[in-house]
Structures are given as structure tokens and as C-alpha cells.
Amino acid sequence: MKTRTPLIAGNWKMNKLMNEALAFAREFKPLAQEAVHVDIAVCAPFTCLAALRDEFRGTNIRLGAQNMFYERQGAFTGEISPAMLLDVGCSWVIIGHSERRELLGETDGDVARKTRLALETGLLPIVCVGETLAVREAGRAATHVRAQTEKGLAGLAPDDLRRVTVAYEPIWAIGTGRTATAADAQEICAAIRATIAGFAGPAAGDIRILYGGSVKSGNIAELLKTGDIDGALVGGASLGAAEFAEIVRLARV
Ligand code: PEP
């Protein structure tokens, strides 16, 4: 029996203009209001955050961003600071998504700096790790993900670590319709928890580990029956209010 409250976080990526975001919020709010068994986050584009903050005020839906910079302020044209995200109403921030690692050259070192600063500032980081298909086929998935976890999180104090969520997202399962089996996802999530236990001891038992990669209402329940998966980071299936609400409804551990 897991004691960690499940977390369902939607990652809208670079989707939705303001009117679409507001339409989502108005449809999703009533559908999600009974979901007291689960924490809900919507990680939206920066441009929609202020409007969503107003729509979600007083509800059980928290707001998140999809990235932040690793400095507090200054001459960093085009970047966004954690204080700006807090100011606009964010509680959560996704860090080190594979699309940023692969397309924008984000490194494990960047992920570590961002995670540390998010915690110092008061944001809750969702730190993404995951292997490519080539790495999985070479039998190195667990080793790769353990190394990413260690480089991203080692050195954090246990009390800080407890505020971190790790999202295991195998890259070959993101946006492909191909989900890892619950057993495969569990194996890697257990390896992530064991890695954290190695440098942080019992705090590892309090950390939420999410699975991400083509999660939908049809597979969420099976994933959450496992011992170490505490929720999901949901991309495509978080764009529709009805489907995302159904995932939330079924998210019981
Ligand atoms: C993601 O990009 O975080 C993700 C899990 O996407 P999808 O659910 O579309 O595979």
C-alpha cells in the first residue's frame, strides 16, 4: 500500500493559444473538482499562465511551467526566472524534459542547477529522466537513468529532495503511442528510488516518481498498481479536458 499521494501533471508543450487554454480550464474545472485523492498540475505555455491562474483560483488544480532558467535574474535574454514563475502563480516546474535535452542541448549539469534553484525559490520541480530506444536496446536503460538521476539530484539535502518529483519518461514512448509495460516502467522507477536511497536514505521513500510516455485513461490504472509509480506526466492526453479528467479520476494508488 503506497502512502504517497498520486500526482497527475499535464504537459501541454507548445500547444494552445489563450482562448484554447481558457476553454480547457472551463471544461476541466468541474470535471476535476471531486478528485480529492490526487494532486493535479497543468504545465502550460508561459503565455497562458496568468489567465489560467485566474481560472484555477480556489480550485484543486495547480499551475506549472515547462522550463525555467538556472539564474535568479539578469542579462539572460529570452529566459524566465523561478521568481517570475512564482509571481504568475506557478507551483510546479518541469525540468530537463527530453525534448529540451535533445533539441536544445540541456545537460545534466543544467538540470542540477535548475533543480537546486527551483527548490531554493519555492517551486516544486518535476525532474525528467529517460533513455532513448538505442540505449534501451543495448540493455543500458537502468544504468542510464540511474546516472541521470544521480547527476540531477545528488547533493540535495533530504528535506529538499522530498519536494522533488522525478518523472521517468522513456524517450521512445513519448508521443509515439507506445507505452512501456507497467512491469518495465516499474523496474526503472524502482531503480530510480534505489539510486536516491543510495545518497539520501529514507527520504527516497517520500519522493514521488511519475511515469510519462503515451499515458492515457486506458493505461493509467495499470501503471499505478505498481509499487513505485506514483502518478504520471501526461503530454498529448492532457490537451483534452475530458480525457485528462478521466486520467485524474482513475489515478488511484
Ligand atoms: C511528455 O512529453 O511529457 C509526454 C509524456 O508526452 P506523451 O504523453 O504525449 O507521450
Coordinates of N, CA and C and ligand atoms in Angstrom, one line a residue:
M1 N 0.9 -1.2 0.0 CA 0.0 0.0 0.0 C 0.9 1.2 0.0
K2 N 0.7 2.1 -1.0 CA 1.5 3.3 -1.1 C 0.9 4.4 -0.3
T3 N 1.8 5.2 0.4 CA 1.3 6.3 1.2 C 1.4 7.6 0.4
R4 N 2.1 7.6 -0.7 CA 2.4 8.9 -1.4 C 1.1 9.3 -2.2
T5 N 0.7 10.5 -2.1 CA -0.5 11.0 -2.9 C -0.1 11.0 -4.3
P6 N -1.0 10.4 -5.2 CA -0.6 10.4 -6.6 C -0.6 11.9 -7.2
L7 N 0.2 12.1 -8.2 CA 0.3 13.4 -8.9 C 0.0 13.1 -10.4
I8 N -0.9 13.8 -10.9 CA -1.1 13.8 -12.4 C -0.8 15.2 -12.9
A9 N 0.2 15.2 -13.7 CA 0.7 16.5 -14.3 C 0.6 16.5 -15.8
G10 N -0.1 17.5 -16.3 CA -0.3 17.6 -17.8 C 0.9 18.5 -18.3
N11 N 1.4 18.1 -19.4 CA 2.5 18.9 -20.1 C 1.9 19.3 -21.5
W12 N 1.5 20.5 -21.6 CA 0.9 20.9 -22.8 C 1.9 21.2 -23.9
K13 N 3.2 21.2 -23.6 CA 4.2 21.6 -24.5 C 3.9 22.9 -25.2
M14 N 4.2 23.0 -26.5 CA 4.0 24.3 -27.2 C 2.6 24.2 -28.0
N15 N 1.6 24.0 -27.1 CA 0.2 23.9 -27.7 C -0.7 24.9 -26.9
K16 N -1.7 25.3 -27.5 CA -2.8 26.1 -27.0 C -2.5 27.6 -27.0
L17 N -3.4 28.3 -27.7 CA -3.5 29.8 -27.6 C -4.4 30.1 -26.4
M18 N -4.4 31.4 -26.1 CA -5.1 31.8 -24.9 C -6.6 31.3 -24.8
N19 N -7.3 31.5 -26.0 CA -8.7 31.1 -26.0 C -8.9 29.6 -25.8
E20 N -7.9 28.8 -26.3 CA -8.0 27.4 -26.2 C -7.7 27.0 -24.7
A21 N -6.7 27.6 -24.1 CA -6.4 27.3 -22.7 C -7.6 27.6 -21.8
L22 N -8.2 28.8 -22.1 CA -9.4 29.1 -21.2 C -10.5 28.1 -21.4
A23 N -10.7 27.7 -22.7 CA -11.8 26.8 -22.9 C -11.5 25.4 -22.2
F24 N -10.3 25.0 -22.2 CA -9.9 23.8 -21.5 C -10.2 24.0 -20.0
A25 N -9.7 25.1 -19.4 CA -9.9 25.3 -18.0 C -11.4 25.3 -17.6
R26 N -12.2 25.9 -18.4 CA -13.6 26.0 -18.0 C -14.3 24.6 -18.1
E27 N -13.8 23.8 -19.0 CA -14.4 22.4 -19.1 C -13.8 21.5 -18.0
F28 N -12.5 21.7 -17.8 CA -11.8 20.8 -16.9 C -12.2 21.0 -15.4
K29 N -12.3 22.2 -15.0 CA -12.5 22.6 -13.6 C -13.7 21.7 -12.9
P30 N -14.9 21.7 -13.5 CA -15.9 21.0 -12.9 C -15.7 19.5 -12.9
L31 N -15.0 19.0 -14.0 CA -14.7 17.6 -14.1 C -13.7 17.1 -13.0
A32 N -12.9 18.0 -12.6 CA -11.8 17.6 -11.7 C -12.1 17.9 -10.2
Q33 N -13.2 18.6 -9.9 CA -13.4 19.1 -8.6 C -13.6 18.0 -7.5
E34 N -14.0 16.8 -7.9 CA -14.2 15.7 -7.0 C -12.9 15.0 -6.7
A35 N -11.9 15.3 -7.4 CA -10.7 14.5 -7.4 C -9.8 14.9 -6.2
V36 N -10.3 14.5 -5.0 CA -9.5 14.9 -3.8 C -8.4 13.9 -3.5
H37 N -8.4 12.8 -4.2 CA -7.4 11.7 -3.9 C -6.1 11.9 -4.6
V38 N -6.0 13.0 -5.4 CA -4.9 13.1 -6.3 C -4.5 14.6 -6.4
D39 N -3.2 14.9 -6.5 CA -2.7 16.2 -6.8 C -2.7 16.4 -8.4
I40 N -3.2 17.6 -8.8 CA -3.3 17.9 -10.2 C -2.5 19.1 -10.6
A41 N -1.7 19.0 -11.6 CA -1.0 20.1 -12.1 C -1.2 20.2 -13.6
V42 N -1.3 21.5 -14.1 CA -1.3 21.7 -15.6 C -0.1 22.6 -15.9
C43 N 0.8 22.0 -16.7 CA 2.0 22.8 -17.0 C 1.8 23.4 -18.4
A44 N 1.5 24.6 -18.4 CA 1.1 25.3 -19.7 C 2.2 26.2 -20.2
P45 N 2.0 26.6 -21.5 CA 2.9 27.6 -22.0 C 3.0 28.9 -21.2
F46 N 4.1 29.6 -21.2 CA 4.2 30.8 -20.4 C 3.1 31.8 -20.7
T47 N 2.7 31.9 -21.9 CA 1.8 32.9 -22.4 C 0.4 32.7 -21.8
C48 N 0.1 31.5 -21.3 CA -1.3 31.2 -20.8 C -1.3 31.3 -19.3
L49 N -0.2 31.4 -18.6 CA -0.1 31.1 -17.2 C -1.0 32.1 -16.4
A50 N -0.9 33.4 -16.7 CA -1.6 34.4 -15.9 C -3.1 34.2 -16.0
A51 N -3.6 33.9 -17.2 CA -5.0 33.7 -17.4 C -5.5 32.4 -16.7
L52 N -4.6 31.4 -16.8 CA -5.0 30.1 -16.1 C -5.0 30.2 -14.6
R53 N -4.1 31.0 -14.1 CA -4.0 31.3 -12.6 C -5.4 31.8 -12.2
D54 N -5.9 32.8 -12.9 CA -7.2 33.4 -12.5 C -8.4 32.3 -12.7
E55 N -8.3 31.5 -13.7 CA -9.3 30.5 -13.9 C -9.3 29.4 -12.8
F56 N -8.1 29.0 -12.4 CA -7.9 27.9 -11.4 C -7.9 28.4 -10.0
R57 N -8.0 29.7 -9.8 CA -8.0 30.2 -8.4 C -9.2 29.5 -7.6
G58 N -8.8 29.1 -6.4 CA -9.8 28.4 -5.5 C -10.2 27.0 -5.9
T59 N -9.5 26.4 -6.8 CA -9.8 25.0 -7.2 C -8.6 24.1 -6.7
N60 N -8.8 22.8 -7.0 CA -7.7 21.9 -6.6 C -6.7 21.7 -7.8
I61 N -6.7 22.6 -8.7 CA -5.8 22.5 -9.9 C -4.6 23.5 -9.7
R62 N -3.4 22.9 -9.7 CA -2.2 23.8 -9.6 C -1.6 24.0 -10.9
L63 N -0.9 25.1 -11.0 CA -0.3 25.5 -12.3 C 1.2 25.2 -12.3
G64 N 1.7 24.8 -13.5 CA 3.1 24.6 -13.6 C 3.6 25.2 -14.9
A65 N 5.0 25.4 -14.9 CA 5.6 25.8 -16.2 C 6.4 24.6 -16.7
Q66 N 6.9 24.8 -17.9 CA 7.6 23.7 -18.6 C 9.1 23.8 -18.6
N67 N 9.6 24.9 -18.0 CA 11.1 25.2 -18.0 C 11.3 26.4 -17.2
M68 N 12.5 26.6 -16.7 CA 13.0 27.9 -16.1 C 14.5 28.0 -16.3
F69 N 15.0 29.1 -16.0 CA 16.5 29.3 -16.1 C 17.2 29.0 -14.8
Y70 N 18.5 28.8 -14.9 CA 19.2 28.4 -13.6 C 19.9 29.6 -12.9
E71 N 19.5 30.8 -13.4 CA 20.0 32.0 -12.6 C 18.8 32.8 -12.1
R72 N 19.0 33.6 -11.1 CA 17.8 34.3 -10.5 C 17.3 35.4 -11.3
Q73 N 18.2 36.2 -11.9 CA 17.8 37.4 -12.7 C 19.0 37.9 -13.4
G74 N 18.8 38.8 -14.4 CA 19.9 39.5 -15.0 C 19.8 39.4 -16.5
A75 N 21.0 39.5 -17.2 CA 21.1 39.7 -18.6 C 21.1 38.3 -19.3
F76 N 19.9 37.7 -19.3 CA 19.7 36.4 -19.9 C 18.5 36.5 -20.9
T77 N 18.7 37.1 -22.0 CA 17.6 37.4 -22.9 C 16.8 36.2 -23.3
G78 N 15.5 36.3 -23.1 CA 14.6 35.2 -23.5 C 14.4 34.2 -22.5
E79 N 15.1 34.2 -21.4 CA 14.9 33.2 -20.3 C 13.9 33.7 -19.3
I80 N 13.5 32.7 -18.5 CA 12.5 33.1 -17.5 C 12.9 32.6 -16.1
S81 N 12.7 33.4 -15.1 CA 13.3 33.0 -13.8 C 12.3 32.3 -12.9
P82 N 12.7 31.6 -11.9 CA 11.7 30.9 -11.0 C 10.9 31.9 -10.2
A83 N 11.4 33.1 -9.9 CA 10.6 34.1 -9.2 C 9.5 34.6 -10.1
M84 N 9.8 34.7 -11.4 CA 8.7 35.1 -12.4 C 7.6 34.0 -12.4
L85 N 8.0 32.8 -12.4 CA 7.0 31.7 -12.4 C 6.1 31.7 -11.1
L86 N 6.8 31.9 -10.0 CA 6.0 32.0 -8.8 C 5.1 33.2 -8.8
D87 N 5.6 34.3 -9.3 CA 4.8 35.5 -9.4 C 3.6 35.4 -10.2
V88 N 3.6 34.5 -11.3 CA 2.5 34.4 -12.1 C 1.6 33.2 -11.7
G89 N 1.9 32.6 -10.5 CA 1.0 31.7 -9.9 C 1.4 30.2 -10.1
C90 N 2.6 29.9 -10.5 CA 3.1 28.5 -10.7 C 3.5 27.9 -9.3
S91 N 3.1 26.7 -9.1 CA 3.6 25.9 -8.0 C 4.7 24.9 -8.5
W92 N 4.6 24.5 -9.7 CA 5.4 23.4 -10.3 C 6.2 23.9 -11.4
V93 N 7.3 23.2 -11.7 CA 8.1 23.5 -12.9 C 8.7 22.1 -13.4
I94 N 8.5 21.9 -14.7 CA 9.2 20.7 -15.3 C 10.6 21.1 -15.6
I95 N 11.5 20.2 -15.3 CA 12.9 20.5 -15.6 C 13.6 19.3 -16.3
G96 N 14.3 19.6 -17.4 CA 15.1 18.5 -18.1 C 14.2 17.6 -18.9
H97 N 13.1 18.1 -19.4 CA 12.3 17.3 -20.3 C 13.2 16.8 -21.5
S98 N 13.0 15.6 -22.0 CA 13.9 15.0 -23.0 C 13.9 15.9 -24.3
E99 N 12.7 16.6 -24.6 CA 12.7 17.4 -25.8 C 13.7 18.6 -25.6
R100 N 13.8 19.1 -24.4 CA 14.8 20.2 -24.1 C 16.2 19.6 -24.1
R101 N 16.4 18.4 -23.6 CA 17.7 17.8 -23.6 C 18.2 17.6 -25.0
E102 N 17.2 17.0 -25.9 CA 17.6 16.6 -27.2 C 17.7 17.7 -28.2
L103 N 16.7 18.6 -28.1 CA 16.6 19.7 -29.2 C 17.4 20.9 -28.8
L104 N 17.5 21.2 -27.5 CA 18.1 22.5 -27.0 C 19.4 22.3 -26.2
G105 N 19.9 21.0 -26.2 CA 21.2 20.8 -25.6 C 21.2 20.9 -24.1
E106 N 20.1 20.7 -23.4 CA 20.1 20.9 -22.0 C 20.9 19.7 -21.4
T107 N 21.8 20.0 -20.5 CA 22.7 18.9 -19.9 C 22.3 18.5 -18.5
D108 N 22.8 17.4 -18.0 CA 22.6 17.0 -16.6 C 23.0 18.1 -15.7
G109 N 24.1 18.8 -16.0 CA 24.6 19.9 -15.2 C 23.5 21.0 -15.1
D110 N 22.9 21.4 -16.3 CA 21.9 22.4 -16.3 C 20.7 21.9 -15.4
V111 N 20.3 20.7 -15.5 CA 19.2 20.1 -14.8 C 19.5 20.3 -13.3
A112 N 20.7 19.9 -12.9 CA 21.0 20.0 -11.4 C 20.9 21.5 -10.9
R113 N 21.5 22.4 -11.7 CA 21.4 23.8 -11.3 C 20.0 24.3 -11.2
K114 N 19.2 24.0 -12.2 CA 17.8 24.4 -12.3 C 17.0 23.8 -11.1
T115 N 17.3 22.5 -10.8 CA 16.5 21.9 -9.7 C 16.8 22.5 -8.4
R116 N 18.1 22.8 -8.2 CA 18.6 23.4 -6.9 C 17.9 24.8 -6.8
L117 N 17.9 25.6 -7.8 CA 17.4 26.9 -7.8 C 15.8 26.9 -7.6
A118 N 15.2 26.0 -8.3 CA 13.7 25.8 -8.1 C 13.4 25.6 -6.6
L119 N 14.1 24.7 -6.0 CA 13.9 24.4 -4.6 C 14.2 25.6 -3.7
E120 N 15.3 26.2 -4.0 CA 15.7 27.4 -3.2 C 14.6 28.5 -3.3
T121 N 13.9 28.6 -4.4 CA 13.0 29.7 -4.7 C 11.6 29.3 -4.2
G122 N 11.3 28.0 -4.1 CA 10.0 27.6 -3.6 C 9.1 27.0 -4.6
L123 N 9.7 26.7 -5.8 CA 8.9 25.9 -6.8 C 9.1 24.4 -6.6
L124 N 8.2 23.6 -7.0 CA 8.3 22.1 -6.9 C 8.8 21.6 -8.2
P125 N 10.0 21.1 -8.3 CA 10.5 20.6 -9.6 C 10.0 19.2 -10.0
I126 N 9.7 19.0 -11.2 CA 9.4 17.7 -11.8 C 10.6 17.4 -12.7
V127 N 11.5 16.6 -12.2 CA 12.8 16.4 -13.0 C 12.7 15.2 -13.9
C128 N 12.8 15.4 -15.2 CA 12.6 14.3 -16.1 C 13.9 13.5 -16.4
V129 N 13.8 12.2 -16.5 CA 14.9 11.3 -16.9 C 14.3 10.3 -17.9
G130 N 15.2 9.7 -18.7 CA 14.6 8.6 -19.6 C 15.6 8.3 -20.6
E131 N 15.5 7.1 -21.2 CA 16.5 6.6 -22.1 C 16.0 6.6 -23.6
T132 N 16.9 6.7 -24.5 CA 16.5 6.5 -26.0 C 16.2 5.0 -26.2
L133 N 15.7 4.8 -27.4 CA 15.4 3.4 -27.8 C 16.8 2.7 -28.0
A134 N 17.8 3.3 -28.5 CA 19.1 2.7 -28.7 C 19.7 2.3 -27.4
V135 N 19.5 3.1 -26.4 CA 20.1 2.8 -25.0 C 19.3 1.6 -24.5
R136 N 18.0 1.6 -24.6 CA 17.2 0.5 -24.1 C 17.6 -0.8 -24.8
E137 N 17.7 -0.7 -26.1 CA 18.0 -2.0 -26.8 C 19.4 -2.5 -26.5
A138 N 20.3 -1.6 -26.1 CA 21.6 -2.0 -25.7 C 21.6 -2.5 -24.2
G139 N 20.4 -2.6 -23.6 CA 20.3 -3.1 -22.2 C 20.9 -2.2 -21.2
R140 N 20.9 -0.9 -21.5 CA 21.5 0.1 -20.6 C 20.5 1.1 -20.0
A141 N 19.2 0.8 -20.1 CA 18.2 1.7 -19.7 C 18.4 2.1 -18.2
A142 N 18.5 1.1 -17.3 CA 18.6 1.4 -15.9 C 19.8 2.1 -15.6
T143 N 21.0 1.7 -16.1 CA 22.2 2.4 -15.9 C 22.2 3.9 -16.3
H144 N 21.6 4.1 -17.4 CA 21.5 5.5 -18.0 C 20.6 6.4 -17.1
V145 N 19.5 5.8 -16.7 CA 18.5 6.6 -15.9 C 19.1 6.8 -14.5
R146 N 19.7 5.8 -14.0 CA 20.3 6.0 -12.6 C 21.4 7.1 -12.7
A147 N 22.2 7.1 -13.7 CA 23.2 8.2 -13.8 C 22.6 9.6 -14.0
Q148 N 21.5 9.7 -14.8 CA 20.8 11.0 -14.9 C 20.2 11.4 -13.5
T149 N 19.7 10.5 -12.8 CA 19.1 10.8 -11.5 C 20.2 11.3 -10.5
E150 N 21.3 10.6 -10.5 CA 22.3 10.9 -9.6 C 22.9 12.3 -10.0
K151 N 23.1 12.5 -11.3 CA 23.7 13.8 -11.7 C 22.7 15.0 -11.4
G152 N 21.5 14.7 -11.5 CA 20.5 15.8 -11.4 C 20.2 16.1 -9.9
L153 N 20.3 15.1 -9.0 CA 19.8 15.3 -7.7 C 20.8 15.1 -6.6
A154 N 21.9 14.5 -6.8 CA 22.9 14.2 -5.7 C 23.3 15.5 -5.1
G155 N 23.5 15.5 -3.8 CA 23.9 16.7 -3.1 C 22.8 17.5 -2.5
L156 N 21.6 17.2 -2.9 CA 20.5 18.0 -2.3 C 20.2 17.4 -0.9
A157 N 19.9 18.3 0.0 CA 19.6 17.8 1.4 C 18.3 17.0 1.4
P158 N 18.1 16.0 2.2 CA 16.9 15.2 2.2 C 15.6 16.0 2.3
D159 N 15.6 17.1 3.1 CA 14.4 17.8 3.1 C 14.0 18.5 1.8
D160 N 15.1 18.9 1.1 CA 14.8 19.5 -0.3 C 14.4 18.4 -1.2
L161 N 15.1 17.2 -1.1 CA 14.7 16.1 -2.0 C 13.3 15.7 -1.9
R162 N 12.7 15.8 -0.7 CA 11.3 15.4 -0.5 C 10.4 16.2 -1.3
R163 N 10.8 17.4 -1.7 CA 10.0 18.3 -2.6 C 10.2 18.1 -4.1
V164 N 11.1 17.1 -4.4 CA 11.3 16.8 -5.8 C 10.4 15.7 -6.3
T165 N 9.9 15.8 -7.5 CA 9.3 14.7 -8.2 C 10.1 14.3 -9.3
V166 N 10.3 13.0 -9.5 CA 11.1 12.6 -10.7 C 10.1 12.0 -11.7
A167 N 10.2 12.3 -13.0 CA 9.4 11.7 -14.0 C 10.3 10.8 -14.9
Y168 N 10.0 9.5 -14.9 CA 10.6 8.6 -15.8 C 9.9 8.6 -17.1
E169 N 10.5 9.1 -18.1 CA 9.9 9.2 -19.4 C 10.8 8.6 -20.5
P170 N 10.6 7.3 -20.8 CA 11.4 6.7 -21.9 C 11.2 7.5 -23.2
I171 N 12.2 7.9 -23.8 CA 12.0 8.8 -25.0 C 11.3 8.1 -26.1
W172 N 11.5 6.8 -26.3 CA 10.8 6.1 -27.3 C 9.3 5.9 -27.1
A173 N 8.8 6.3 -25.9 CA 7.4 6.2 -25.6 C 6.7 7.5 -25.6
I174 N 7.4 8.6 -25.8 CA 6.8 10.0 -25.7 C 6.2 10.3 -27.1
G175 N 4.9 10.5 -27.0 CA 4.2 10.9 -28.3 C 4.1 9.9 -29.3
T176 N 4.5 8.7 -29.0 CA 4.5 7.6 -30.1 C 3.3 6.7 -30.0
G177 N 2.6 6.7 -28.9 CA 1.5 5.8 -28.7 C 2.0 4.5 -28.1
R178 N 3.4 4.4 -28.0 CA 4.0 3.2 -27.5 C 4.3 3.4 -26.0
T179 N 3.6 2.7 -25.1 CA 3.8 2.9 -23.7 C 4.7 1.8 -23.2
A180 N 5.6 2.1 -22.2 CA 6.4 1.0 -21.6 C 5.4 0.1 -20.9
T181 N 5.6 -1.2 -20.8 CA 4.7 -2.0 -20.0 C 4.8 -1.6 -18.5
A182 N 3.8 -1.9 -17.8 CA 3.8 -1.4 -16.4 C 5.0 -2.1 -15.7
A183 N 5.3 -3.3 -16.0 CA 6.5 -4.0 -15.4 C 7.8 -3.3 -15.7
D184 N 8.0 -3.0 -17.0 CA 9.2 -2.3 -17.4 C 9.3 -0.9 -16.7
A185 N 8.2 -0.2 -16.7 CA 8.2 1.1 -16.1 C 8.5 1.0 -14.6
Q186 N 7.9 0.0 -14.0 CA 8.1 -0.2 -12.5 C 9.6 -0.5 -12.3
E187 N 10.2 -1.3 -13.1 CA 11.6 -1.7 -12.9 C 12.5 -0.5 -12.9
I188 N 12.3 0.4 -13.8 CA 13.1 1.6 -13.9 C 12.8 2.6 -12.7
C189 N 11.5 2.7 -12.4 CA 11.1 3.6 -11.3 C 11.7 3.1 -10.0
A190 N 11.7 1.8 -9.8 CA 12.4 1.2 -8.6 C 13.9 1.5 -8.6
A191 N 14.5 1.4 -9.7 CA 15.9 1.7 -9.8 C 16.2 3.2 -9.5
I192 N 15.3 4.1 -9.9 CA 15.4 5.5 -9.6 C 15.3 5.7 -8.1
R193 N 14.3 5.0 -7.4 CA 14.2 5.2 -6.0 C 15.4 4.6 -5.3
A194 N 15.9 3.5 -5.7 CA 17.1 2.9 -5.1 C 18.3 3.8 -5.2
T195 N 18.4 4.4 -6.4 CA 19.5 5.4 -6.6 C 19.4 6.5 -5.6
I196 N 18.2 7.1 -5.4 CA 18.0 8.2 -4.5 C 18.3 7.7 -3.1
A197 N 17.8 6.5 -2.7 CA 18.1 6.0 -1.4 C 19.6 5.9 -1.1
G198 N 20.4 5.6 -2.2 CA 21.8 5.5 -2.1 C 22.5 6.7 -1.6
F199 N 22.0 7.9 -2.0 CA 22.6 9.1 -1.5 C 21.7 9.9 -0.5
A200 N 20.5 9.5 -0.3 CA 19.6 10.3 0.6 C 18.9 9.5 1.6
G201 N 19.1 8.2 1.6 CA 18.5 7.3 2.6 C 17.0 7.3 2.6
P202 N 16.3 7.3 3.8 CA 14.9 7.1 3.8 C 14.0 8.2 3.1
A203 N 14.6 9.4 2.8 CA 13.9 10.4 2.0 C 13.4 9.8 0.7
A204 N 14.1 8.8 0.2 CA 13.7 8.2 -1.1 C 12.3 7.7 -1.1
G205 N 11.9 7.2 0.1 CA 10.5 6.6 0.2 C 9.4 7.7 0.1
D206 N 9.8 8.9 0.3 CA 8.7 10.0 0.3 C 8.6 10.7 -1.1
I207 N 9.6 10.4 -2.0 CA 9.6 11.1 -3.2 C 8.7 10.5 -4.2
R208 N 7.9 11.4 -4.9 CA 7.0 10.8 -6.0 C 7.8 10.6 -7.3
I209 N 7.6 9.4 -7.8 CA 8.1 9.1 -9.1 C 7.0 8.9 -10.1
L210 N 7.0 9.7 -11.2 CA 5.9 9.6 -12.2 C 6.4 8.8 -13.4
Y211 N 5.5 8.2 -14.1 CA 5.8 7.6 -15.4 C 5.2 8.6 -16.5
G212 N 5.9 8.7 -17.6 CA 5.4 9.5 -18.7 C 5.8 8.9 -20.0
G213 N 4.9 8.9 -20.9 CA 5.1 8.3 -22.3 C 3.8 7.6 -22.7
S214 N 3.0 8.4 -23.5 CA 1.8 7.9 -24.1 C 0.8 7.4 -23.0
V215 N 0.8 8.1 -21.8 CA -0.2 7.7 -20.8 C -1.6 8.2 -21.3
K216 N -2.6 7.4 -21.0 CA -4.0 7.8 -21.3 C -4.9 7.1 -20.3
S217 N -6.2 7.4 -20.5 CA -7.1 6.8 -19.5 C -7.1 5.3 -19.5
G218 N -6.8 4.7 -20.7 CA -6.7 3.3 -20.8 C -5.6 2.6 -20.2
N219 N -4.5 3.3 -19.8 CA -3.4 2.6 -19.2 C -3.0 3.1 -17.8
I220 N -3.6 4.2 -17.4 CA -3.1 4.8 -16.1 C -3.3 3.9 -14.9
A221 N -4.4 3.2 -14.9 CA -4.7 2.4 -13.7 C -3.7 1.3 -13.5
E222 N -3.3 0.6 -14.6 CA -2.4 -0.5 -14.5 C -1.0 0.0 -14.1
L223 N -0.6 1.2 -14.6 CA 0.7 1.8 -14.2 C 0.7 2.1 -12.7
L224 N -0.4 2.6 -12.2 CA -0.4 3.0 -10.8 C -0.5 1.8 -9.8
K225 N -0.8 0.6 -10.3 CA -0.9 -0.6 -9.4 C 0.5 -1.0 -9.0
T226 N 1.5 -0.5 -9.7 CA 2.9 -1.0 -9.4 C 3.4 -0.3 -8.0
G227 N 4.5 -0.8 -7.5 CA 5.0 -0.3 -6.2 C 5.6 1.0 -6.2
D228 N 6.2 1.4 -7.3 CA 7.0 2.7 -7.3 C 6.5 3.8 -8.2
I229 N 5.4 3.6 -9.0 CA 4.9 4.7 -9.8 C 3.8 5.4 -9.1
D230 N 4.0 6.7 -8.9 CA 3.1 7.5 -8.1 C 2.3 8.5 -8.9
G231 N 2.2 8.3 -10.1 CA 1.5 9.3 -10.9 C 2.0 9.3 -12.3
A232 N 1.6 10.3 -13.1 CA 2.0 10.4 -14.5 C 2.2 11.8 -14.9
L233 N 3.2 12.0 -15.9 CA 3.4 13.2 -16.6 C 2.8 12.9 -18.0
V234 N 1.8 13.7 -18.3 CA 0.9 13.3 -19.5 C 1.0 14.4 -20.5
G235 N 1.5 14.1 -21.7 CA 1.6 15.0 -22.8 C 0.3 15.1 -23.6
G236 N 0.3 14.4 -24.7 CA -0.9 14.5 -25.7 C -2.2 14.4 -25.0
A237 N -2.4 13.4 -24.1 CA -3.7 13.2 -23.5 C -4.1 14.2 -22.4
S238 N -3.2 15.2 -22.2 CA -3.6 16.3 -21.3 C -4.2 17.5 -22.0
L239 N -4.2 17.4 -23.3 CA -4.7 18.5 -24.1 C -6.3 18.6 -24.2
G240 N -6.9 17.4 -24.0 CA -8.4 17.4 -24.0 C -8.9 17.3 -22.6
A241 N -9.8 18.2 -22.2 CA -10.2 18.3 -20.8 C -10.9 17.0 -20.3
A242 N -11.7 16.4 -21.2 CA -12.5 15.2 -20.8 C -11.5 14.0 -20.5
E243 N -10.6 13.8 -21.5 CA -9.6 12.7 -21.3 C -8.7 12.9 -20.1
F244 N -8.2 14.1 -20.0 CA -7.3 14.4 -18.8 C -8.1 14.2 -17.5
A245 N -9.3 14.6 -17.5 CA -10.1 14.4 -16.2 C -10.3 13.0 -16.0
E246 N -10.5 12.2 -17.0 CA -10.7 10.7 -16.8 C -9.4 10.1 -16.3
I247 N -8.2 10.6 -16.7 CA -7.0 10.1 -16.2 C -6.9 10.4 -14.7
V248 N -7.2 11.6 -14.4 CA -7.2 12.1 -13.0 C -8.2 11.2 -12.1
R249 N -9.3 11.0 -12.7 CA -10.3 10.2 -11.9 C -9.8 8.7 -11.6
L250 N -9.1 8.2 -12.6 CA -8.6 6.8 -12.4 C -7.3 6.7 -11.7
A251 N -6.7 7.8 -11.3 CA -5.4 7.8 -10.7 C -5.4 7.5 -9.2
R252 N -5.6 6.2 -8.9 CA -5.6 5.8 -7.5 C -4.4 4.8 -7.3
V253 N -3.7 5.0 -6.2 CA -2.6 4.1 -5.9 C -2.9 3.0 -4.9
Ligands
PEP1 C1 5.7 14.2 -22.3 O1 6.2 14.8 -23.3 O2 6.0 14.6 -21.2 C2 4.8 13.1 -22.6 C3 4.7 12.1 -21.7 O3 4.1 13.0 -23.8 P1 3.0 12.0 -24.3 O4 2.1 11.7 -23.1 O5 2.3 12.6 -25.4 O6 3.8 10.7 -24.7

